Tab-separated table of C-alpha atoms and ligand atoms in Angstrom:
chain	number	residue	atom	x	y	z
A	1	MET	CA	9.658	-10.880	3.846
A	2	THR	CA	6.303	-10.088	5.314
A	3	LYS	CA	6.497	-10.067	9.038
A	4	MET	CA	3.486	-11.837	10.442
A	5	THR	CA	1.848	-9.959	13.223
A	6	GLY	CA	-1.062	-11.135	15.307
A	7	LYS	CA	-3.427	-9.358	12.955
A	8	ASP	CA	-1.925	-10.418	9.652
A	9	PHE	CA	-1.889	-14.178	9.305
A	10	PHE	CA	-3.280	-16.724	6.900
A	11	PRO	CA	-6.532	-18.195	8.288
A	12	ASP	CA	-6.348	-21.646	9.861
A	13	TYR	CA	-10.049	-22.399	9.387
A	14	ARG	CA	-10.660	-25.293	6.955
A	15	GLY	CA	-14.029	-26.407	5.565
A	16	LYS	CA	-14.965	-29.278	3.297
A	17	MET	CA	-15.880	-28.677	-0.344
A	18	GLU	CA	-18.403	-30.856	-2.154
A	19	TYR	CA	-20.052	-30.666	-5.565
A	20	VAL	CA	-23.844	-30.697	-5.425
A	21	CYS	CA	-25.931	-31.494	-8.506
A	22	LEU	CA	-28.529	-28.809	-9.206
A	23	ASP	CA	-31.030	-31.332	-10.498
A	24	CYS	CA	-30.780	-34.640	-8.655
A	25	GLY	CA	-28.962	-33.368	-5.560
A	26	ALA	CA	-26.213	-36.014	-5.778
A	27	ARG	CA	-23.006	-35.080	-3.949
A	28	TYR	CA	-19.397	-35.682	-4.957
A	29	PRO	CA	-16.119	-34.950	-3.151
A	30	GLY	CA	-14.404	-31.718	-4.189
A	31	ASP	CA	-11.038	-33.253	-4.916
A	32	GLU	CA	-11.862	-34.590	-8.380
A	33	LEU	CA	-12.304	-32.737	-11.661
A	34	LEU	CA	-16.057	-32.658	-12.340
A	35	TYR	CA	-18.056	-30.372	-14.630
A	36	SER	CA	-21.469	-31.984	-14.752
A	37	CYS	CA	-23.280	-34.604	-12.702
A	38	PRO	CA	-22.108	-38.124	-13.658
A	39	LYS	CA	-25.641	-39.389	-12.889
A	40	CYS	CA	-27.867	-36.878	-14.682
A	41	ASP	CA	-25.457	-34.600	-16.589
A	42	SER	CA	-26.817	-31.450	-14.933
A	43	VAL	CA	-24.820	-28.464	-13.674
A	44	LEU	CA	-22.910	-28.643	-10.381
A	45	LEU	CA	-22.496	-26.116	-7.595
A	46	LEU	CA	-19.822	-26.158	-4.913
A	47	GLU	CA	-20.707	-26.120	-1.266
A	48	ASN	CA	-18.693	-25.904	1.917
A	49	THR	CA	-20.467	-28.577	3.981
A	50	ASP	CA	-19.254	-26.787	7.102
A	51	PHE	CA	-20.814	-23.455	6.031
A	52	ARG	CA	-23.426	-23.466	8.836
A	53	ASN	CA	-20.637	-23.508	11.379
A	54	LEU	CA	-19.283	-20.239	10.009
A	55	ALA	CA	-22.395	-18.572	11.384
A	56	LYS	CA	-21.477	-19.934	14.802
A	57	CYS	CA	-17.801	-18.843	14.609
A	58	ARG	CA	-18.587	-15.156	14.286
A	59	THR	CA	-21.502	-12.746	14.224
A	60	GLY	CA	-22.220	-10.847	11.020
A	61	GLN	CA	-20.510	-7.784	12.487
A	62	GLU	CA	-17.436	-9.801	13.432
A	63	TRP	CA	-17.190	-11.101	9.870
A	64	GLN	CA	-17.461	-7.538	8.586
A	65	ALA	CA	-14.659	-6.468	10.898
A	66	LEU	CA	-12.444	-9.361	9.820
A	67	PHE	CA	-12.896	-8.645	6.102
A	68	ASP	CA	-12.378	-4.928	6.664
A	69	GLN	CA	-9.179	-5.638	8.564
A	70	ARG	CA	-7.904	-7.867	5.749
A	71	GLN	CA	-8.191	-4.952	3.308
A	72	CYS	CA	-4.760	-3.909	4.523
A	73	SER	CA	-3.218	-7.368	4.732
A	74	ARG	CA	0.288	-7.653	3.284
A	75	ILE	CA	-0.019	-11.376	2.630
A	76	PRO	CA	-0.325	-11.774	-1.172
A	77	ALA	CA	-2.723	-14.723	-0.836
A	78	LEU	CA	-5.159	-12.463	1.052
A	79	ARG	CA	-4.901	-9.381	-1.132
A	80	GLY	CA	-7.204	-10.481	-3.950
A	81	ILE	CA	-10.446	-12.436	-3.887
A	82	PHE	CA	-9.223	-14.591	-0.978
A	83	ARG	CA	-9.633	-11.669	1.362
A	84	PHE	CA	-12.976	-13.487	1.675
A	85	TYR	CA	-11.241	-16.837	2.165
A	86	GLU	CA	-13.877	-18.458	4.387
A	87	LEU	CA	-16.668	-17.622	1.915
A	88	LEU	CA	-14.864	-19.058	-1.115
A	89	ALA	CA	-12.907	-22.306	-0.988
A	90	PRO	CA	-11.543	-22.611	2.546
A	91	VAL	CA	-9.559	-25.741	1.776
A	92	PHE	CA	-6.581	-24.216	-0.043
A	93	ALA	CA	-3.269	-23.682	1.720
A	94	GLU	CA	-1.512	-20.333	1.451
A	95	GLU	CA	0.973	-21.836	-1.037
A	96	ASP	CA	-1.858	-22.890	-3.398
A	97	ILE	CA	-3.302	-19.442	-3.843
A	98	VAL	CA	-2.448	-17.595	-7.044
A	99	TRP	CA	-2.763	-13.818	-6.908
A	100	LEU	CA	-1.910	-11.776	-10.002
A	101	GLY	CA	-3.484	-8.565	-8.752
A	102	GLU	CA	-7.101	-9.513	-9.448
A	103	GLY	CA	-9.966	-8.284	-7.319
A	104	ALA	CA	-10.372	-5.096	-5.299
A	105	THR	CA	-11.355	-3.333	-8.526
A	106	PRO	CA	-12.320	0.320	-8.271
A	107	MET	CA	-15.889	1.498	-7.996
A	108	VAL	CA	-16.020	4.763	-9.914
A	109	GLU	CA	-19.001	6.965	-9.154
A	110	ALA	CA	-20.431	8.796	-12.131
A	111	ALA	CA	-19.900	12.543	-12.167
A	112	LEU	CA	-22.885	14.541	-10.956
A	113	ARG	CA	-23.633	15.938	-14.425
A	114	PHE	CA	-23.671	12.438	-15.879
A	115	GLU	CA	-26.016	11.211	-13.126
A	116	LYS	CA	-28.329	14.129	-13.889
A	117	GLU	CA	-28.355	13.192	-17.588
A	118	ILE	CA	-29.273	9.588	-16.813
A	119	GLY	CA	-31.645	10.466	-13.973
A	120	ILE	CA	-30.284	8.287	-11.162
A	121	ARG	CA	-27.135	7.858	-9.069
A	122	PHE	CA	-24.771	5.154	-10.278
A	123	ALA	CA	-21.199	3.865	-10.361
A	124	PHE	CA	-19.240	1.598	-12.650
A	125	LYS	CA	-17.251	-1.196	-11.051
A	126	ASN	CA	-14.264	-1.395	-13.370
A	127	GLU	CA	-13.606	-5.083	-13.832
A	128	GLY	CA	-11.345	-4.177	-16.754
A	129	GLN	CA	-8.736	-3.249	-14.151
A	130	ASN	CA	-8.130	-6.906	-13.394
A	131	PRO	CA	-4.801	-8.298	-14.720
A	132	SER	CA	-6.067	-9.686	-18.036
A	133	ALA	CA	-8.536	-6.805	-18.215
A	134	SER	CA	-11.798	-8.595	-17.426
A	135	PHE	CA	-13.678	-10.085	-14.458
A	136	LYS	CA	-12.767	-13.571	-15.692
A	137	ASP	CA	-9.584	-13.233	-13.612
A	138	ARG	CA	-11.623	-13.593	-10.406
A	139	GLY	CA	-12.793	-17.018	-11.507
A	140	MET	CA	-9.391	-18.055	-12.824
A	141	ALA	CA	-7.657	-17.105	-9.560
A	142	CYS	CA	-9.905	-19.626	-7.799
A	143	ALA	CA	-9.786	-22.273	-10.561
A	144	PHE	CA	-5.968	-22.154	-10.762
A	145	SER	CA	-5.564	-22.187	-6.987
A	146	TYR	CA	-7.760	-25.293	-7.076
A	147	LEU	CA	-5.623	-26.871	-9.808
A	148	LYS	CA	-2.461	-26.226	-7.801
A	149	TRP	CA	-4.090	-27.777	-4.725
A	150	LEU	CA	-5.262	-30.727	-6.825
A	151	CYS	CA	-1.904	-31.325	-8.539
A	152	ARG	CA	-0.234	-31.266	-5.125
A	153	ARG	CA	-2.679	-33.839	-3.712
A	154	HIS	CA	-2.575	-36.155	-6.718
A	155	GLU	CA	1.068	-35.548	-7.703
A	156	TRP	CA	-0.018	-35.038	-11.332
A	157	ASP	CA	2.840	-34.213	-13.684
A	158	GLU	CA	0.846	-32.846	-16.619
A	159	VAL	CA	-2.559	-31.185	-16.806
A	160	LEU	CA	-3.951	-29.688	-19.982
A	161	THR	CA	-6.304	-26.778	-19.268
A	162	ILE	CA	-8.837	-26.090	-22.004
A	163	CYS	CA	-11.606	-23.572	-22.653
A	164	ALA	CA	-13.841	-22.184	-25.366
A	165	SER	CA	-14.042	-18.441	-25.249
A	166	THR	CA	-15.661	-15.256	-26.487
A	167	GLY	CA	-12.204	-13.775	-25.868
A	168	ASP	CA	-11.779	-12.981	-22.203
A	169	THR	CA	-11.914	-16.481	-20.709
A	170	SER	CA	-9.010	-17.535	-22.918
A	171	ALA	CA	-7.042	-14.381	-22.104
A	172	ALA	CA	-7.437	-15.045	-18.378
A	173	ALA	CA	-6.838	-18.812	-18.571
A	174	ALA	CA	-3.672	-18.343	-20.622
A	175	LEU	CA	-2.334	-15.669	-18.269
A	176	TYR	CA	-2.795	-17.694	-15.076
A	177	SER	CA	-1.462	-20.822	-16.752
A	178	ALA	CA	1.645	-18.971	-17.916
A	179	TYR	CA	2.213	-17.749	-14.368
A	180	VAL	CA	1.776	-21.129	-12.673
A	181	GLY	CA	3.729	-23.025	-15.365
A	182	PRO	CA	4.248	-26.809	-15.300
A	183	PRO	CA	2.473	-29.135	-14.746
A	184	LEU	CA	-0.195	-26.891	-16.339
A	185	LYS	CA	-0.443	-26.260	-20.087
A	186	SER	CA	-3.062	-24.041	-21.664
A	187	VAL	CA	-5.140	-24.694	-24.808
A	188	VAL	CA	-7.854	-22.267	-25.931
A	189	LEU	CA	-10.554	-22.665	-28.596
A	190	LEU	CA	-11.844	-19.506	-30.241
A	191	PRO	CA	-14.602	-18.926	-32.801
A	192	ARG	CA	-12.642	-17.576	-35.779
A	193	GLY	CA	-13.183	-13.853	-36.357
A	194	LYS	CA	-15.481	-13.535	-33.314
A	195	VAL	CA	-12.979	-12.159	-30.804
A	196	THR	CA	-11.343	-8.742	-31.004
A	197	PRO	CA	-7.671	-8.472	-32.119
A	198	GLN	CA	-6.744	-7.316	-28.604
A	199	GLN	CA	-8.369	-10.405	-27.087
A	200	LEU	CA	-6.659	-12.685	-29.626
A	201	SER	CA	-3.260	-11.192	-28.833
A	202	GLN	CA	-3.605	-12.044	-25.133
A	203	PRO	CA	-3.487	-15.895	-25.146
A	204	LEU	CA	-0.921	-15.731	-27.948
A	205	ALA	CA	1.315	-13.518	-25.837
A	206	SER	CA	0.932	-15.815	-22.828
A	207	GLY	CA	2.117	-18.718	-24.948
A	208	ALA	CA	-1.106	-20.757	-25.014
A	209	PHE	CA	-1.888	-23.191	-27.817
A	210	VAL	CA	-4.568	-21.152	-29.629
A	211	ILE	CA	-6.994	-23.041	-31.875
A	212	GLU	CA	-9.527	-21.256	-34.062
A	213	LEU	CA	-12.682	-23.017	-35.235
A	214	PRO	CA	-15.437	-21.893	-37.593
A	215	GLY	CA	-18.812	-21.004	-36.058
A	216	VAL	CA	-19.775	-19.054	-32.954
A	217	PHE	CA	-18.941	-19.496	-29.273
A	218	ASP	CA	-21.813	-21.951	-28.695
A	219	ASP	CA	-20.277	-24.307	-31.305
A	220	CYS	CA	-16.802	-24.182	-29.710
A	221	MET	CA	-18.369	-24.828	-26.306
A	222	LYS	CA	-19.899	-28.093	-27.571
A	223	VAL	CA	-16.486	-29.235	-28.813
A	224	VAL	CA	-14.876	-28.481	-25.455
A	225	GLU	CA	-17.642	-30.327	-23.583
A	226	ASN	CA	-17.114	-33.342	-25.808
A	227	LEU	CA	-13.365	-33.284	-25.122
A	228	ALA	CA	-13.874	-32.920	-21.366
A	229	ARG	CA	-16.155	-35.957	-21.358
A	230	ARG	CA	-13.647	-38.164	-23.171
A	231	TYR	CA	-10.186	-37.004	-22.118
A	232	ARG	CA	-8.489	-35.923	-18.909
A	233	VAL	CA	-8.432	-32.185	-19.444
A	234	ALA	CA	-9.205	-29.395	-17.010
A	235	LEU	CA	-12.137	-27.441	-18.418
A	236	LEU	CA	-12.040	-23.747	-17.564
A	237	ASN	CA	-15.387	-22.551	-18.861
A	238	SER	CA	-18.070	-21.475	-16.441
A	239	LYS	CA	-19.179	-25.116	-16.215
A	240	ASN	CA	-16.169	-25.220	-13.910
A	241	SER	CA	-17.836	-24.418	-10.604
A	242	TRP	CA	-14.537	-23.332	-9.000
A	243	ARG	CA	-14.540	-20.403	-11.392
A	244	ILE	CA	-18.077	-19.445	-10.423
A	245	LEU	CA	-17.008	-19.588	-6.797
A	246	GLY	CA	-14.174	-17.095	-7.432
A	247	GLN	CA	-16.558	-14.749	-9.201
A	248	GLU	CA	-18.721	-14.520	-6.075
A	249	SER	CA	-16.051	-12.153	-4.775
A	250	TYR	CA	-17.610	-9.376	-6.891
A	251	ALA	CA	-20.651	-9.425	-4.591
A	252	TYR	CA	-18.462	-9.344	-1.476
A	253	GLU	CA	-16.526	-6.349	-2.746
A	254	VAL	CA	-19.648	-4.400	-3.673
A	255	ALA	CA	-21.142	-5.076	-0.242
A	256	GLN	CA	-17.922	-4.050	1.500
A	257	TRP	CA	-17.679	-0.862	-0.561
A	258	ARG	CA	-21.183	0.043	0.637
A	259	GLY	CA	-20.135	-0.513	4.248
A	260	TRP	CA	-22.298	-3.679	4.186
A	261	ASP	CA	-25.432	-1.549	3.781
A	262	MET	CA	-27.672	-2.848	0.981
A	263	ASP	CA	-30.413	-0.212	1.201
A	264	ASP	CA	-31.657	0.897	-2.231
A	265	LEU	CA	-28.891	-0.935	-4.056
A	266	ALA	CA	-29.398	-2.283	-7.591
A	267	ILE	CA	-26.792	-4.376	-9.391
A	268	PHE	CA	-26.616	-4.469	-13.214
A	269	VAL	CA	-24.771	-7.375	-14.834
A	270	PRO	CA	-24.521	-8.365	-18.515
A	271	ILE	CA	-25.556	-11.980	-19.162
A	272	GLY	CA	-23.670	-14.212	-21.596
A	273	ASN	CA	-23.131	-17.734	-20.333
A	274	ALA	CA	-24.785	-16.549	-17.092
A	275	GLY	CA	-21.885	-17.631	-14.911
A	276	ASN	CA	-21.251	-14.164	-13.581
A	277	ILE	CA	-24.767	-13.165	-12.601
A	278	THR	CA	-25.352	-16.479	-10.826
A	279	ALA	CA	-22.038	-16.156	-8.986
A	280	ILE	CA	-22.970	-12.667	-7.825
A	281	MET	CA	-26.424	-13.747	-6.614
A	282	SER	CA	-24.909	-16.713	-4.817
A	283	GLY	CA	-22.423	-14.357	-3.155
A	284	PHE	CA	-25.124	-12.036	-1.835
A	285	LEU	CA	-27.173	-14.995	-0.581
A	286	LYS	CA	-24.174	-16.272	1.392
A	287	LEU	CA	-23.577	-12.848	2.931
A	288	GLN	CA	-27.182	-12.784	4.075
A	289	ASP	CA	-26.945	-16.355	5.431
A	290	LEU	CA	-24.119	-15.262	7.710
A	291	GLY	CA	-25.848	-12.056	8.776
A	292	ILE	CA	-23.128	-9.947	7.112
A	293	ILE	CA	-25.820	-8.057	5.167
A	294	ASP	CA	-29.422	-7.851	6.294
A	295	LYS	CA	-31.115	-7.706	2.892
A	296	LEU	CA	-30.392	-8.598	-0.722
A	297	PRO	CA	-29.710	-5.920	-3.345
A	298	ARG	CA	-31.907	-6.035	-6.446
A	299	MET	CA	-30.433	-7.761	-9.495
A	300	PHE	CA	-30.798	-6.666	-13.116
A	301	GLY	CA	-29.457	-8.979	-15.814
A	302	VAL	CA	-28.968	-7.282	-19.184
A	303	GLN	CA	-28.821	-8.843	-22.656
A	304	SER	CA	-28.624	-7.492	-26.200
A	305	ASN	CA	-31.730	-8.257	-28.239
A	306	HIS	CA	-29.329	-10.024	-30.648
A	307	ALA	CA	-28.586	-12.680	-27.981
A	308	ASP	CA	-31.311	-12.677	-25.357
A	309	PRO	CA	-32.470	-16.207	-24.430
A	310	VAL	CA	-32.573	-15.437	-20.686
A	311	TYR	CA	-34.578	-12.255	-21.255
A	312	ARG	CA	-37.085	-14.130	-23.413
A	313	TYR	CA	-37.508	-16.814	-20.778
A	314	TYR	CA	-38.282	-14.371	-17.966
A	315	ALA	CA	-40.444	-12.113	-20.173
A	316	GLU	CA	-43.103	-14.853	-20.113
A	317	PRO	CA	-45.503	-15.243	-17.183
A	318	GLU	CA	-44.228	-17.820	-14.709
A	319	ASN	CA	-46.523	-20.662	-15.768
A	320	LYS	CA	-45.717	-20.204	-19.473
A	321	ARG	CA	-41.924	-20.176	-19.282
A	322	VAL	CA	-40.182	-22.625	-21.596
A	323	TRP	CA	-36.403	-22.641	-21.929
A	324	LYS	CA	-35.290	-22.196	-25.539
A	325	PRO	CA	-31.782	-21.339	-26.742
A	326	VAL	CA	-31.713	-18.689	-29.493
A	327	GLU	CA	-29.657	-18.306	-32.645
A	328	VAL	CA	-27.442	-15.285	-31.982
A	329	ARG	CA	-27.037	-12.336	-34.328
A	330	PRO	CA	-23.831	-10.272	-34.319
A	331	SER	CA	-23.535	-8.105	-31.221
A	332	VAL	CA	-21.052	-5.424	-30.202
A	333	ALA	CA	-21.420	-6.884	-26.691
A	334	GLN	CA	-19.491	-9.746	-28.226
A	335	ALA	CA	-18.263	-11.201	-24.937
A	336	ALA	CA	-21.897	-11.876	-24.021
A	337	MET	CA	-23.015	-13.014	-27.495
A	338	ILE	CA	-24.268	-16.424	-26.395
A	339	GLY	CA	-27.523	-18.087	-27.429
A	340	ASN	CA	-27.310	-21.219	-25.282
A	341	PRO	CA	-25.844	-20.266	-21.883
A	342	VAL	CA	-24.438	-23.333	-20.120
A	343	SER	CA	-25.288	-21.847	-16.729
A	344	PHE	CA	-28.977	-21.361	-17.456
A	345	PRO	CA	-30.009	-24.047	-14.904
A	346	ARG	CA	-28.034	-22.062	-12.311
A	347	VAL	CA	-29.954	-18.903	-13.236
A	348	ARG	CA	-33.285	-20.637	-12.774
A	349	LYS	CA	-32.243	-22.046	-9.413
A	350	LEU	CA	-30.681	-18.881	-7.994
A	351	ALA	CA	-33.333	-16.529	-9.355
A	352	ALA	CA	-35.995	-18.674	-7.663
A	353	LEU	CA	-34.085	-18.608	-4.359
A	354	TYR	CA	-33.521	-14.884	-4.674
A	355	VAL	CA	-37.188	-14.146	-5.391
A	356	GLU	CA	-38.297	-16.412	-2.567
A	357	ARG	CA	-36.242	-14.372	-0.116
A	358	ALA	CA	-36.520	-10.863	-1.481
A	359	GLY	CA	-39.680	-10.777	-3.609
A	360	ALA	CA	-40.409	-10.708	-7.330
A	361	GLU	CA	-38.859	-7.266	-7.803
A	362	ALA	CA	-35.473	-8.527	-6.660
A	363	PHE	CA	-34.674	-10.281	-9.937
A	364	ASN	CA	-35.097	-8.653	-13.345
A	365	VAL	CA	-33.844	-9.309	-16.862
A	366	ILE	CA	-33.798	-6.516	-19.418
A	367	HIS	CA	-32.888	-6.463	-23.074
A	368	VAL	CA	-31.436	-3.542	-24.986
A	369	ARG	CA	-30.867	-2.626	-28.621
A	370	GLU	CA	-27.412	-2.737	-30.221
A	371	GLN	CA	-27.829	0.943	-31.014
A	372	ALA	CA	-28.348	1.734	-27.321
A	373	ILE	CA	-25.216	-0.232	-26.381
A	374	MET	CA	-22.890	1.678	-28.724
A	375	ASP	CA	-24.472	5.032	-27.856
A	376	ALA	CA	-24.007	4.226	-24.154
A	377	MET	CA	-20.366	3.198	-24.654
A	378	ALA	CA	-19.553	6.456	-26.431
A	379	GLN	CA	-21.497	8.404	-23.800
A	380	ALA	CA	-19.802	6.658	-20.839
A	381	ASN	CA	-16.340	7.145	-22.331
A	382	ARG	CA	-17.210	10.804	-22.956
A	383	HIS	CA	-17.942	11.171	-19.247
A	384	GLY	CA	-14.627	9.783	-18.083
A	385	HIS	CA	-15.410	6.075	-17.744
A	386	ILE	CA	-13.585	3.184	-19.363
A	387	ALA	CA	-16.711	1.097	-19.983
A	388	CYS	CA	-16.503	-1.747	-22.493
A	389	THR	CA	-19.449	-2.690	-24.693
A	390	GLN	CA	-20.782	-5.013	-21.969
A	391	GLY	CA	-20.480	-2.280	-19.324
A	392	ALA	CA	-22.289	-0.022	-21.771
A	393	GLU	CA	-24.956	-2.706	-22.070
A	394	CYS	CA	-25.522	-2.238	-18.317
A	395	LEU	CA	-25.823	1.532	-18.730
A	396	ALA	CA	-28.287	1.041	-21.591
A	397	GLY	CA	-30.142	-1.405	-19.326
A	398	LEU	CA	-30.284	1.178	-16.547
A	399	ALA	CA	-31.912	3.652	-18.946
A	400	VAL	CA	-34.498	1.036	-19.978
A	401	ALA	CA	-35.175	0.129	-16.327
A	402	LEU	CA	-35.784	3.799	-15.533
A	403	LYS	CA	-38.030	4.313	-18.550
A	404	ASP	CA	-40.058	1.206	-17.715
A	405	GLY	CA	-40.386	2.185	-14.054
A	406	LEU	CA	-38.472	-0.896	-12.868
A	407	ILE	CA	-36.089	1.271	-10.850
A	408	HIS	CA	-36.648	4.522	-8.979
A	409	GLU	CA	-34.473	7.562	-8.772
A	410	GLN	CA	-33.702	7.164	-5.073
A	411	GLU	CA	-32.009	3.828	-5.746
A	412	TYR	CA	-28.281	3.481	-6.425
A	413	ALA	CA	-27.131	1.422	-9.417
A	414	VAL	CA	-23.823	-0.427	-9.661
A	415	LEU	CA	-22.957	-1.209	-13.286
A	416	ASP	CA	-20.572	-4.076	-13.987
A	417	SER	CA	-18.109	-2.895	-16.619
A	418	THR	CA	-16.907	-6.433	-17.177
A	419	ALA	CA	-13.836	-5.688	-19.303
A	420	HIS	CA	-11.545	-2.828	-20.234
A	421	ALA	CA	-12.812	-0.450	-22.922
A	422	LEU	CA	-9.578	-0.921	-24.901
A	423	LYS	CA	-10.444	-4.553	-25.655
A	424	PHE	CA	-13.459	-3.260	-27.573
A	425	SER	CA	-12.066	0.005	-28.926
A	426	GLY	CA	-12.357	-1.342	-32.484
A	427	PHE	CA	-16.150	-1.137	-32.220
A	428	LEU	CA	-15.908	2.459	-31.047
A	429	ASN	CA	-13.589	3.401	-33.939
A	430	GLN	CA	-16.019	1.816	-36.393
A	431	TYR	CA	-18.889	3.670	-34.727
A	432	PHE	CA	-17.032	6.959	-35.192
A	433	ASP	CA	-16.172	6.139	-38.821
A	434	GLY	CA	-19.613	4.775	-39.661
A	435	THR	CA	-18.028	1.480	-40.771
A	436	LEU	CA	-19.853	-0.921	-38.409
A	437	SER	CA	-21.286	-3.802	-40.416
A	438	PRO	CA	-25.037	-3.364	-41.131
A	439	GLU	CA	-25.710	-6.610	-39.203
A	440	TYR	CA	-25.371	-4.647	-35.977
A	441	GLU	CA	-28.164	-2.275	-37.051
A	442	ILE	CA	-26.367	0.722	-35.558
A	443	VAL	CA	-26.460	4.275	-36.892
A	444	PRO	CA	-23.720	6.375	-35.274
A	445	GLN	CA	-24.887	9.492	-33.476
A	446	LYS	CA	-23.020	12.323	-35.131
A	447	GLU	CA	-22.578	14.327	-31.923
A	448	LEU	CA	-20.846	11.397	-30.202
A	449	ALA	CA	-18.405	10.746	-33.061
A	450	ASN	CA	-14.839	12.002	-32.831
A	451	HIS	CA	-12.093	12.012	-35.455
A	452	PRO	CA	-8.488	13.121	-35.613
A	453	GLU	CA	-8.043	16.314	-37.573
A	454	CYS	CA	-5.017	16.640	-39.796
A	455	LEU	CA	-3.235	19.995	-40.031
A	456	LEU	CA	-0.386	20.886	-42.422
A	457	ALA	CA	-1.384	17.850	-44.467
A	458	ASP	CA	0.682	18.834	-47.498
A	459	LEU	CA	3.818	19.702	-45.600
A	460	ASP	CA	6.904	17.525	-46.140
A	461	ARG	CA	8.454	17.505	-42.666
A	462	ASN	CA	11.944	16.812	-44.024
A	463	SER	CA	11.938	19.930	-46.213
A	464	ILE	CA	12.223	22.327	-43.271
A	465	SER	CA	14.201	22.709	-40.048
A	466	LEU	CA	12.765	21.901	-36.618
A	467	GLU	CA	12.611	25.623	-35.827
A	468	GLU	CA	10.542	26.375	-38.918
A	469	PHE	CA	8.343	23.346	-38.221
A	470	VAL	CA	7.595	24.436	-34.659
A	471	SER	CA	6.718	27.921	-35.762
A	472	LEU	CA	4.477	26.734	-38.631
A	473	GLY	CA	2.906	24.031	-36.468
A	474	ALA	CA	2.157	26.327	-33.550
A	475	GLU	CA	0.645	28.897	-35.896
A	476	ALA	CA	-1.603	26.293	-37.537
A	477	VAL	CA	-2.820	24.931	-34.166
A	478	ALA	CA	-3.377	28.413	-32.728
A	479	MET	CA	-5.404	29.378	-35.775
A	480	ARG	CA	-7.465	26.201	-35.685
A	481	LEU	CA	-8.214	26.703	-31.970
A	482	ASP	CA	-8.717	30.406	-32.384
A	483	LEU	CA	-6.242	31.144	-29.565
A	484	ARG	CA	-5.716	34.727	-28.444
A	485	GLU	CA	-2.238	36.005	-27.618
A	486	LYS	CA	-1.418	36.672	-23.926
B	1	PLP	C1	-17.554	-13.469	-20.149
B	1	PLP	C2	-17.968	-12.080	-20.266
B	1	PLP	C3	-19.296	-11.681	-20.090
B	1	PLP	C4	-20.410	-12.656	-19.848
B	1	PLP	O1	-20.322	-13.269	-18.596
B	1	PLP	P1	-21.071	-14.635	-18.301
B	1	PLP	O2	-20.557	-15.120	-17.021
B	1	PLP	O3	-20.716	-15.540	-19.448
B	1	PLP	O4	-22.532	-14.330	-18.296
B	1	PLP	C5	-19.593	-10.333	-20.145
B	1	PLP	N1	-18.631	-9.415	-20.384
B	1	PLP	C6	-17.349	-9.765	-20.577
B	1	PLP	C7	-16.347	-8.696	-20.859
B	1	PLP	C8	-16.967	-11.094	-20.522
B	1	PLP	O5	-15.687	-11.413	-20.722
B	2	ZN	ZN1	-27.443	-35.053	-11.016
């Protein structure tokens, strides 16, 4: 048992959570399941109505000290994203909080020779080191803690959780649901053939009810929205604002890693449904509100030009911007292959707030070619990183930002590698073999390809003894490597 000392206790502060409609401003109590405004159908945000008081409780420096101290807490509920309890959902009790090891992901600085190649200093934040191997676990930790809190309050005996997914949302939802168990049951809807085999294996292994539908993610999302309107199901897509809240923790961790110093910091995030980038911006805004950081880091959203509705919107001059979803084309950044992001209204709102406070250069959206994404993935992996295709999209975006003069070499870039490389290793194998479908419009760079080389191909292993095999094998390898005897 953890012995509670004066310094290691669960916080007793409690706030009050309310949903706020982005459009009409209507407010609703936080203890009901809501995904869009019942009055105008717009997107909701969550707000602690007591947030202003947090600024009175402690100075920015005192908050820093508290969060720094909690980095060595032994209380499981405070070891993940809820290290920043007061900034997230300070209504949950310790017993509500689910922690499966998410959060506190490593920030891996690029090797000097890699930084020289790219022309700027940068680090990957490895979100693939979360339990289901993507950042979605941050959101699920908050959403499932909320569901536990809610079930306890309402004494519900069965709750069906449901989500549409480009792969990682379903993996995370199924994992947390399997851990919590009854009264929760997990159902996931996947676009058939549009998630990687690794991602498909995850909800299956966690015992979720996995349903495949024809079409792309955007189609599945519409089905889930329809279901959530008509039946009592808990929707776990990024329309679920509790998930967005949990994902704010990424911003808090980056700020803490920098010692709360935001000078020259630039954050690169891939945009799919746009839940993550809006969560991160919201997180930095809150830190500034409480005086925990004194300025905002610059944000760079990155999209593939095969799925770039947010890029296209912001590429227009301000008075000409018209929101238009796009028809997606196949993208190796498959987890972000979304033409009609449900969180777009959140982007518009938060980007405007961000720009108002930190100037027009504080918010940027870049698009990159599929070719650049695969080249960047191979290149990052070659330099010791475990970047997925979406993390590679950030690296490709950094190169574009440098080329276009949007970022300067004295700045420091943090690239969000949103999932583990292994989830997307199939794309890399196809890149090496030159078997990627032409739809991706990618020509493998020969010097980045790598293949296994077969020696003693004609040898029947069973025809000789182990001794003979070792001697033949060693000779063949030594010859191939041109080894010299000692
Ligand atoms: C979900 C996901 C994204 C896109 O995030 P959004 O919040 O939808 O913008 C990017 N990368 C990976 C690996 C994901 O799972
Ligand atoms: Zn409304």
